[in-house]
PDB file of C-alpha atoms in Angstrom:
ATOM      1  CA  UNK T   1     -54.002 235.895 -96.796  1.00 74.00           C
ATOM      2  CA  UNK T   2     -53.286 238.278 -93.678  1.00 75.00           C
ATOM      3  CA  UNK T   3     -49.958 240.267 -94.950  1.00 80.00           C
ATOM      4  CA  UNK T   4     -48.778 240.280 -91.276  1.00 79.00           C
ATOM      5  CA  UNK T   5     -47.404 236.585 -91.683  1.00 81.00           C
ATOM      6  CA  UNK T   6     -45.819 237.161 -95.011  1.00 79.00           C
ATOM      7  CA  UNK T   7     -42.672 237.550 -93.148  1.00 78.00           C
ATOM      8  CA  UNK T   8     -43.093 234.030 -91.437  1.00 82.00           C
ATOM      9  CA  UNK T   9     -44.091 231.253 -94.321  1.00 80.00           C
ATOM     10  CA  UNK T  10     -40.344 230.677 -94.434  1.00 81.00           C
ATOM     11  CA  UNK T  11     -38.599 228.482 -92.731  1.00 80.00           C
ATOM     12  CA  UNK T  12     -36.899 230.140 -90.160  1.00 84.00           C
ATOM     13  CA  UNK T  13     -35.585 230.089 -86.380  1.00 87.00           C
ATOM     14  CA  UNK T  14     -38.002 232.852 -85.918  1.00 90.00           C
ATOM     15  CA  UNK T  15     -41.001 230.736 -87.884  1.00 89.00           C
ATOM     16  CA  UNK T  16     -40.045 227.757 -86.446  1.00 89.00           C
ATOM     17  CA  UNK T  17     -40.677 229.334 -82.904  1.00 91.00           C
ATOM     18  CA  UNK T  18     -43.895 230.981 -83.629  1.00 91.00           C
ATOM     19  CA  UNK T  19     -45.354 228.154 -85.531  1.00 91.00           C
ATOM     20  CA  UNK T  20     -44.574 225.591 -82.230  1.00 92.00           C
ATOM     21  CA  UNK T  21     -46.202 228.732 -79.654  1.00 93.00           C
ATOM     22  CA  UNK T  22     -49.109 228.331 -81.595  1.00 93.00           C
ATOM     23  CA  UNK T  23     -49.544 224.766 -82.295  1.00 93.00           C
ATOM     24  CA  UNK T  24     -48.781 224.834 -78.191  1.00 93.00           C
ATOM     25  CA  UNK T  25     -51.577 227.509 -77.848  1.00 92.00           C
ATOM     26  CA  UNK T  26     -54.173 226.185 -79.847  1.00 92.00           C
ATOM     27  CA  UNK T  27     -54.463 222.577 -78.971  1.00 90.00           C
ATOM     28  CA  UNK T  28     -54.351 223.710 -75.580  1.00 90.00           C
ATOM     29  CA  UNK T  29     -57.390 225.941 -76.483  1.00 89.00           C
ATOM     30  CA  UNK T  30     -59.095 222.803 -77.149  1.00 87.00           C
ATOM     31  CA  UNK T  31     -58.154 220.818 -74.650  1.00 87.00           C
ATOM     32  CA  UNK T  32     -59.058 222.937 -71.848  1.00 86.00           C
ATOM     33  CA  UNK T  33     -62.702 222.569 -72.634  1.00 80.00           C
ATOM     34  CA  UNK T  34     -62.187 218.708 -72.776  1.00 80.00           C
ATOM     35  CA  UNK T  35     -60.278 218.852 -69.438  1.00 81.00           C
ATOM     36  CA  UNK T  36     -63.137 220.724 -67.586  1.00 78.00           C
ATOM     37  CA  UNK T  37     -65.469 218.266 -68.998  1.00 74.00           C
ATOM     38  CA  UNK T  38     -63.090 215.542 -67.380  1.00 74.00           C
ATOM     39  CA  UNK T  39     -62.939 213.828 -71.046  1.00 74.00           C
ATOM     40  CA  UNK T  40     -59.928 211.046 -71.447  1.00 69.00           C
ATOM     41  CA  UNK T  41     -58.099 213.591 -73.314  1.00 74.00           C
ATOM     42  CA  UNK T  42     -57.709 216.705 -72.175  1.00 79.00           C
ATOM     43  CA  UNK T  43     -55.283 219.105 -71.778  1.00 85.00           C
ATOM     44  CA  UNK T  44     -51.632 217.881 -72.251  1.00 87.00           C
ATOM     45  CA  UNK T  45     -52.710 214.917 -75.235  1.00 85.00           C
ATOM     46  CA  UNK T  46     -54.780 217.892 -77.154  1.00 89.00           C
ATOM     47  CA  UNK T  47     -51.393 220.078 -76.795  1.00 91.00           C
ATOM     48  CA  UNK T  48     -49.029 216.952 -77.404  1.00 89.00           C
ATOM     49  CA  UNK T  49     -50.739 215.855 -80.812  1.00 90.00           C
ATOM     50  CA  UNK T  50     -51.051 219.362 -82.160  1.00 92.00           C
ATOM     51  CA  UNK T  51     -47.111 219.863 -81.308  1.00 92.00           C
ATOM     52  CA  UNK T  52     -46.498 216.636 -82.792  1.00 91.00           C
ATOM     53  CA  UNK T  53     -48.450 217.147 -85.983  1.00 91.00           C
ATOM     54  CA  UNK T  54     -46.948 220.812 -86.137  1.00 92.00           C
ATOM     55  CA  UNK T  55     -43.265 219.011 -85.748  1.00 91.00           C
ATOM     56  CA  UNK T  56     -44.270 216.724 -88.620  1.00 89.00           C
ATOM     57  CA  UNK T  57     -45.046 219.399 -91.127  1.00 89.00           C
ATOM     58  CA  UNK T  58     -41.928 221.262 -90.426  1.00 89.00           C
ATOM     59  CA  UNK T  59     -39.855 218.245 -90.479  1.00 87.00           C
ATOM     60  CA  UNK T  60     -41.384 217.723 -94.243  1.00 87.00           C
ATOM     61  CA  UNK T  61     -40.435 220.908 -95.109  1.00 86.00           C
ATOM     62  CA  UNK T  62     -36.963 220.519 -93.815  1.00 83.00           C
ATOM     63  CA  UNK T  63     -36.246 217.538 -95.685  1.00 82.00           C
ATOM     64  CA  UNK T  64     -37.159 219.226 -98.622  1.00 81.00           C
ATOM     65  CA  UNK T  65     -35.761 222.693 -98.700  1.00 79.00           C
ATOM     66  CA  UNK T  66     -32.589 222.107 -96.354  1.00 76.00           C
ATOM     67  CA  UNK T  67     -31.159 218.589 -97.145  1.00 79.00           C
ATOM     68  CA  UNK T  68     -32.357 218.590-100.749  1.00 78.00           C
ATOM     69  CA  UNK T  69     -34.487 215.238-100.354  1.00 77.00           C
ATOM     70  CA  UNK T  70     -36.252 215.663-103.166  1.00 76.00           C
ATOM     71  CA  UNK T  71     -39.520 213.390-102.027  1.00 72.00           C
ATOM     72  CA  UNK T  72     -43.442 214.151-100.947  1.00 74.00           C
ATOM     73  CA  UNK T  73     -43.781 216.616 -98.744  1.00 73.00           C
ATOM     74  CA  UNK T  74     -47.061 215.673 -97.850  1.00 77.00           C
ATOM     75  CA  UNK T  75     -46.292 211.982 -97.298  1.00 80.00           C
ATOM     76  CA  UNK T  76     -45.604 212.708 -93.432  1.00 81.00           C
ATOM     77  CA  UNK T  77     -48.923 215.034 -93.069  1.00 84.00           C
ATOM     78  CA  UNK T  78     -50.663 212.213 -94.638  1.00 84.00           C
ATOM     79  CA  UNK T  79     -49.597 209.135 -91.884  1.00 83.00           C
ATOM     80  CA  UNK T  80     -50.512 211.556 -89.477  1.00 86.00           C
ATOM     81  CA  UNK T  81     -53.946 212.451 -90.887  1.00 79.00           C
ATOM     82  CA  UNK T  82     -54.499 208.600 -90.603  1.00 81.00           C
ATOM     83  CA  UNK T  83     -52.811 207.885 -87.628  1.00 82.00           C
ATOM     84  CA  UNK T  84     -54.222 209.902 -85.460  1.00 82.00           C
ATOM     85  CA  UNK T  85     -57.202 206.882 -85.686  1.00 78.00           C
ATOM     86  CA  UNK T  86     -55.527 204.741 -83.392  1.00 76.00           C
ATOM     87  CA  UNK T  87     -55.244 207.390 -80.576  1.00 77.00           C
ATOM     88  CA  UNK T  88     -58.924 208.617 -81.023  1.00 77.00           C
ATOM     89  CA  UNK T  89     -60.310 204.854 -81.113  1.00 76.00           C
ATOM     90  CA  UNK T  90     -59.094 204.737 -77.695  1.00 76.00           C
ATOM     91  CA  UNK T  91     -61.361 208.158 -76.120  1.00 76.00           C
ATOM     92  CA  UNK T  92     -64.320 205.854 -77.337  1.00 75.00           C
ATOM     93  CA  UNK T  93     -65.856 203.708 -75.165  1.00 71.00           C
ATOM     94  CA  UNK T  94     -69.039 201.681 -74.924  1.00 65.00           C
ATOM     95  CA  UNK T  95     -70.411 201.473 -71.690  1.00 64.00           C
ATOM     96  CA  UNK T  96     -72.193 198.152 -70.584  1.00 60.00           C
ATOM     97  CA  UNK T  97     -75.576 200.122 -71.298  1.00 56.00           C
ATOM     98  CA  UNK T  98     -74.864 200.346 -75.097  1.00 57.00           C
ATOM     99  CA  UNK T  99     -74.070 204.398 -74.203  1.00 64.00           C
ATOM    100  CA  UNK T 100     -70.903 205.285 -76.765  1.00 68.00           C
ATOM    101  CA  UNK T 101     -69.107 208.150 -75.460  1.00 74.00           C
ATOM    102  CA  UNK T 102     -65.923 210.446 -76.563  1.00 78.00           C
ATOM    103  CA  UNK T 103     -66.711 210.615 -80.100  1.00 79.00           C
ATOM    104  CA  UNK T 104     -66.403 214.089 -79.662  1.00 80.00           C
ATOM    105  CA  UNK T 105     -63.426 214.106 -78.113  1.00 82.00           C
ATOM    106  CA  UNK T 106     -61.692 211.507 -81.041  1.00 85.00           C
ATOM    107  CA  UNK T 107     -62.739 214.152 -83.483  1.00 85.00           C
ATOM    108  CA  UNK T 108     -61.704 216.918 -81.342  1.00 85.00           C
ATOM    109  CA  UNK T 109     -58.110 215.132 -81.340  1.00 87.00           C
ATOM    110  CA  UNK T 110     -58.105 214.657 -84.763  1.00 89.00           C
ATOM    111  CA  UNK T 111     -59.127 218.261 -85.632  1.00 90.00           C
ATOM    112  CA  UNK T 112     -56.157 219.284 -83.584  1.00 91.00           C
ATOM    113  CA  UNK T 113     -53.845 216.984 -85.715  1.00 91.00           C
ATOM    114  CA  UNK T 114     -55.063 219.113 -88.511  1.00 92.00           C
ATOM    115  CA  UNK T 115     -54.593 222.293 -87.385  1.00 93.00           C
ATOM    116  CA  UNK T 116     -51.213 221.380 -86.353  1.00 93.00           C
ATOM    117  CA  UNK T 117     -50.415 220.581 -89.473  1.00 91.00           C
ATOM    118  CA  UNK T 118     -51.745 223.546 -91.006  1.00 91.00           C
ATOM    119  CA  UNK T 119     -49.623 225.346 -88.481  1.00 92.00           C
ATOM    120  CA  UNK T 120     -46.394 223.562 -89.186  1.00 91.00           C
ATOM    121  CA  UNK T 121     -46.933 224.473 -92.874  1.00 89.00           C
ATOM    122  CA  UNK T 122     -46.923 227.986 -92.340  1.00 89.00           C
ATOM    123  CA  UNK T 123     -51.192 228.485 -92.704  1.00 90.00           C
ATOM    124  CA  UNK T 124     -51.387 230.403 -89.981  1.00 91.00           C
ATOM    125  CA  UNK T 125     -54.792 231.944 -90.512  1.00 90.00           C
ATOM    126  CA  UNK T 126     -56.497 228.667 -91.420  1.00 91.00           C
ATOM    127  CA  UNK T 127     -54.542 227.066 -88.094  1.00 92.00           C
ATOM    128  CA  UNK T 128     -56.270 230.070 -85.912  1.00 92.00           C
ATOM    129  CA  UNK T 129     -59.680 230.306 -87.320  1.00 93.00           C
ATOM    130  CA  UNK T 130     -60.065 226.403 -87.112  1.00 92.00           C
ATOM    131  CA  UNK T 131     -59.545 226.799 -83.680  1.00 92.00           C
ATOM    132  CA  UNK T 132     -61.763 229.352 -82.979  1.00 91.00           C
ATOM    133  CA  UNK T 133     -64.637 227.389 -84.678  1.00 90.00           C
ATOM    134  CA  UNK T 134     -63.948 224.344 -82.661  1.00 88.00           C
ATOM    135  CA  UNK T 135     -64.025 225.678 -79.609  1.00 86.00           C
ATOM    136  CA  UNK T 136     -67.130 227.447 -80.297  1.00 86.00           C
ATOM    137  CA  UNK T 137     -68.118 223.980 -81.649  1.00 83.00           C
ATOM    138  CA  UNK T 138     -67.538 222.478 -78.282  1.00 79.00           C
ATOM    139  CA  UNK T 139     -69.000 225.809 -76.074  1.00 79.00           C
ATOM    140  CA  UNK T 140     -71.898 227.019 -77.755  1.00 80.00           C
ATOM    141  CA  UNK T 141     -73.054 224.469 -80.343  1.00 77.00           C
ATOM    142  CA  UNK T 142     -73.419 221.552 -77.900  1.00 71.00           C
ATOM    143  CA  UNK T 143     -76.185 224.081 -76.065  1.00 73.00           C
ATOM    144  CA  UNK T 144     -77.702 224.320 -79.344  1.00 73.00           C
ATOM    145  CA  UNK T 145     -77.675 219.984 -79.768  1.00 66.00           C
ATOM    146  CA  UNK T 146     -79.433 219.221 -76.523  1.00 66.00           C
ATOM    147  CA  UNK T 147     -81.968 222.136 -76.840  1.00 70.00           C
ATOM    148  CA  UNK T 148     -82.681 219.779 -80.510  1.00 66.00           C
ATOM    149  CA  UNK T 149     -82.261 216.345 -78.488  1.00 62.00           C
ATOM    150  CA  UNK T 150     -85.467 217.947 -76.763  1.00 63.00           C
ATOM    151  CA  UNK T 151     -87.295 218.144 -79.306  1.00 65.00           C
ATOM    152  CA  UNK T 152     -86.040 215.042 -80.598  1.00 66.00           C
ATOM    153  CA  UNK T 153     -88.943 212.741 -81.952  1.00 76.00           C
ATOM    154  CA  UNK T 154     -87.196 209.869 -81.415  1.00 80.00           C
ATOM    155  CA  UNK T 155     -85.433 208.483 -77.980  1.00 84.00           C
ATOM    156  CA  UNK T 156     -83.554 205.899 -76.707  1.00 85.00           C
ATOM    157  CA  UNK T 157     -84.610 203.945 -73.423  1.00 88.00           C
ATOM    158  CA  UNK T 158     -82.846 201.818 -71.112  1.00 88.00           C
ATOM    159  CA  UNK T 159     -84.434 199.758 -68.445  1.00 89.00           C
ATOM    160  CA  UNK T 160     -83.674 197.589 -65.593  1.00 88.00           C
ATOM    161  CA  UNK T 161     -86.727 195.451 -64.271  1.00 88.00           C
ATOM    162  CA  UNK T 162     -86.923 192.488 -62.230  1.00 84.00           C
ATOM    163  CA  UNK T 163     -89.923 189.879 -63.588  1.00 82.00           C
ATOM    164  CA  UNK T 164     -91.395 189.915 -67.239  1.00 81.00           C
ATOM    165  CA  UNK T 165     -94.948 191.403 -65.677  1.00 86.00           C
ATOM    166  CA  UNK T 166     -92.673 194.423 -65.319  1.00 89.00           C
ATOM    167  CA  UNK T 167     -91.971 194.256 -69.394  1.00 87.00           C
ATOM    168  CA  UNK T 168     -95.877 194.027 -70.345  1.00 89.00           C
ATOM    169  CA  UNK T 169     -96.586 196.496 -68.052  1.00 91.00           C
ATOM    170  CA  UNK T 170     -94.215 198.937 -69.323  1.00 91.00           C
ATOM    171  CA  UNK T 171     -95.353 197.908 -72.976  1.00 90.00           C
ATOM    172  CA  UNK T 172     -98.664 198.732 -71.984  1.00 91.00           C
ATOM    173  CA  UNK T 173     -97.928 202.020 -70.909  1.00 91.00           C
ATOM    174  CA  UNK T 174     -96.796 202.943 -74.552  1.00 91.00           C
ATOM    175  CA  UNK T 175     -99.485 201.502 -76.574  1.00 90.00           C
ATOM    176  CA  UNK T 176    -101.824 204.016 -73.695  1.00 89.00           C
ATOM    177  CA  UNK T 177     -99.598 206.645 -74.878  1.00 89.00           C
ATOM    178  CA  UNK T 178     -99.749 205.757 -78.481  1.00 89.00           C
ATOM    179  CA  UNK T 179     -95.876 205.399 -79.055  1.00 90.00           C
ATOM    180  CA  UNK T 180     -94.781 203.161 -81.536  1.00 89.00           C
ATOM    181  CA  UNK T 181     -92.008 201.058 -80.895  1.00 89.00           C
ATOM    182  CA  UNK T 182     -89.089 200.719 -83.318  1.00 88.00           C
ATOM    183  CA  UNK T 183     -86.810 198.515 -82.028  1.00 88.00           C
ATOM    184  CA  UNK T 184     -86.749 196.533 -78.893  1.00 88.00           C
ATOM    185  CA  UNK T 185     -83.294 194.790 -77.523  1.00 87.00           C
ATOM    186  CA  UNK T 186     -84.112 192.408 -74.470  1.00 85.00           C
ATOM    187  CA  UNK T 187     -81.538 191.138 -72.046  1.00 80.00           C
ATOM    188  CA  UNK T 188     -82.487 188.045 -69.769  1.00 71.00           C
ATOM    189  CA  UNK T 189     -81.469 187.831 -66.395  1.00 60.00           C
ATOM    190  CA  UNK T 190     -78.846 184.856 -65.356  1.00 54.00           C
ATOM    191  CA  UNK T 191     -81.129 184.034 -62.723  1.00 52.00           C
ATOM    192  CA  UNK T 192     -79.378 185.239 -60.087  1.00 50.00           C
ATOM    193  CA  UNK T 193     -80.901 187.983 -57.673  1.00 54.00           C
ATOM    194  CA  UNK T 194     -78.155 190.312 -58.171  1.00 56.00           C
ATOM    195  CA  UNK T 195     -78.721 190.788 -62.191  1.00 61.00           C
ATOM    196  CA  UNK T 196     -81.755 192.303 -63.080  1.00 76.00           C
ATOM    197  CA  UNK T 197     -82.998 191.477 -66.557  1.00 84.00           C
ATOM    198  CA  UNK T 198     -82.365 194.987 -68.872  1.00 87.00           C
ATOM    199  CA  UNK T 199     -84.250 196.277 -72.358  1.00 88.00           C
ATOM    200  CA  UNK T 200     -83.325 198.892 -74.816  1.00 88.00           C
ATOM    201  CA  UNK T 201     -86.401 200.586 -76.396  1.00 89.00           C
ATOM    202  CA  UNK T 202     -86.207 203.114 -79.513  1.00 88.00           C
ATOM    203  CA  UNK T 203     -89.580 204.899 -79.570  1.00 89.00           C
ATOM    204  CA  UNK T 204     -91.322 207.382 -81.663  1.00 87.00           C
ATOM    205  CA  UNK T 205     -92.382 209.791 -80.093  1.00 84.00           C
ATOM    206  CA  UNK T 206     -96.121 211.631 -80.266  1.00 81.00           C
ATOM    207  CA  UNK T 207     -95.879 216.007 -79.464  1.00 77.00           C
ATOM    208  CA  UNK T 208     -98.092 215.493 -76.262  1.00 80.00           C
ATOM    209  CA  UNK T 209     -95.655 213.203 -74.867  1.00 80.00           C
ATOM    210  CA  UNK T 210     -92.210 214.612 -72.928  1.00 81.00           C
ATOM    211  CA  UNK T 211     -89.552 212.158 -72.080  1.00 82.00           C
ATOM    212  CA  UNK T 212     -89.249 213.365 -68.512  1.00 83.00           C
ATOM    213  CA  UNK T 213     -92.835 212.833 -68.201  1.00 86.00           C
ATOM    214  CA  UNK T 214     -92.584 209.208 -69.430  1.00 88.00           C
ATOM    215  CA  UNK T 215     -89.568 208.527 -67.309  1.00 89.00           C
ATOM    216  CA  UNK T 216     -91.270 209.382 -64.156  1.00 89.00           C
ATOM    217  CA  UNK T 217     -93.978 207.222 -65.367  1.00 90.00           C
ATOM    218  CA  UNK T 218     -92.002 203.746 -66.020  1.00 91.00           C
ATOM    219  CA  UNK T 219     -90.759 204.555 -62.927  1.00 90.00           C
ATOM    220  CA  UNK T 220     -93.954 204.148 -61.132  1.00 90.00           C
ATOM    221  CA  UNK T 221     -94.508 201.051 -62.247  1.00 90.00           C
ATOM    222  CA  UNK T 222     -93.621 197.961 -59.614  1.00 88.00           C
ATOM    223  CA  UNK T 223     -90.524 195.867 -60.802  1.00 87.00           C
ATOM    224  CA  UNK T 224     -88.525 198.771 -62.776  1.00 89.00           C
ATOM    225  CA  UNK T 225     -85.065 199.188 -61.101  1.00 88.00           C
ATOM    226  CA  UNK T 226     -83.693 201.780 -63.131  1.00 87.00           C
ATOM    227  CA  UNK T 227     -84.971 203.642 -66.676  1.00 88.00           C
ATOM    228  CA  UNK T 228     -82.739 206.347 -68.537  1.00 85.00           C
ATOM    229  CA  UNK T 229     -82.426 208.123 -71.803  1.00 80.00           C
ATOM    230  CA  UNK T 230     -79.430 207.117 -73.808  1.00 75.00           C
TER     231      UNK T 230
END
């Protein structure tokens, strides 16, 4: 442990202070990057849960060493820990394409839960250095996952098309290409000329084949509306 908190573990007007700064600090760290992503949460809720979390620890300790109530002091930390569920269930969404988004942002919200805790509890260094990893998390290691998504062997397709000639021609394309189809979800159309009929293909990729390559190529074909990588 760093010796230049020693004087702050208690509970104090002075730790009290420094531990809310920081829980304000550090969740706004992390939200910053979510709100210049324009991510459901961003700013303010990363800054509000890690206050809140920070608040909850503290009060914990209160109880305990102030009015003498002799309970679990990690009982409050603990509702929180699971709480903070209900609040990142609601960044995640599934869009009508089968697409689920902000699971990075629910488990950047509940990361900031923890490290409010941890600040509220007087960890200071663990509090810091958690948010220094997540942001680099968010910064630098999401580079790192889509230069791997590249090379991916495996995609995800989704495709609008208007007549079933469309389909078999499409499912031509990949036996020409020799890529083997492992799973195949097919939406019909209502009938009406405003709803194209959609499919989701999973596909195994071969090395000779790039997915921008095979995009442009369903795309070519008569009767596809719309193809994209999920």
């Amino acid at each position: 442990m760093l010796s230049i908190f020693d004087g702050l573990r208690d509970v104090s007007i002075l730790s009290i202070t420094i531990r809310m700064l920081l829980a304000v600090a550090c969740g706004g760290i992390i939200g910053i990057e979510r709100e210049y992503k324009r991510r459901p949460a961003g700013f303010r809720t990363h800054i509000l849960i890690c206050l809140g979390a920070a608040m909850t620890t503290l009060t914990s300790q209160y109880l305990y060493l102030h009015m003498h109530y002799f309970t679990d002091m990690a009982r409050l930390g603990a509702q929180v820990v699971a709480g903070i569920g209900f609040i990142g269930a609601g960044t995640i969404i599934v869009t009508r394409r089968q697409r689920v988004k902000g699971l990075t942002t629910a488990a950047g919200l509940w990361a900031s839960a923890i490290i409010g805790l941890a600040l509220g509890g007087g960890f200071y260094e663990g509090g810091i250095f958690a948010t220094l990893l997540i942001l680099a998390a968010e910064l630098f290691f999401s580079k790192l996952e889509y230069r791997m998504l590249d090379h991916a062997p495996e995609i995800n397709l989704y495709m609008e098309y208007t007549n079933k000639n469309c389909l078999e021609a499409v499912l031509r394309l990949f036996r020409e290409l020799n890529l083997k189809i492992l799973n195949l979800e097919i939406t019909r159309s209502a009938g009406s000329e405003k709803h194209n009929a959609c499919a989701i293909f999973s596909l195994r990729l071969n090395k000779k084949c790039k997915v921008e390559k095979l995009l442009a190529d369903i795309h070519t074909i008569e009767g596809v509306a719309t193809v994209e990588e999920l």
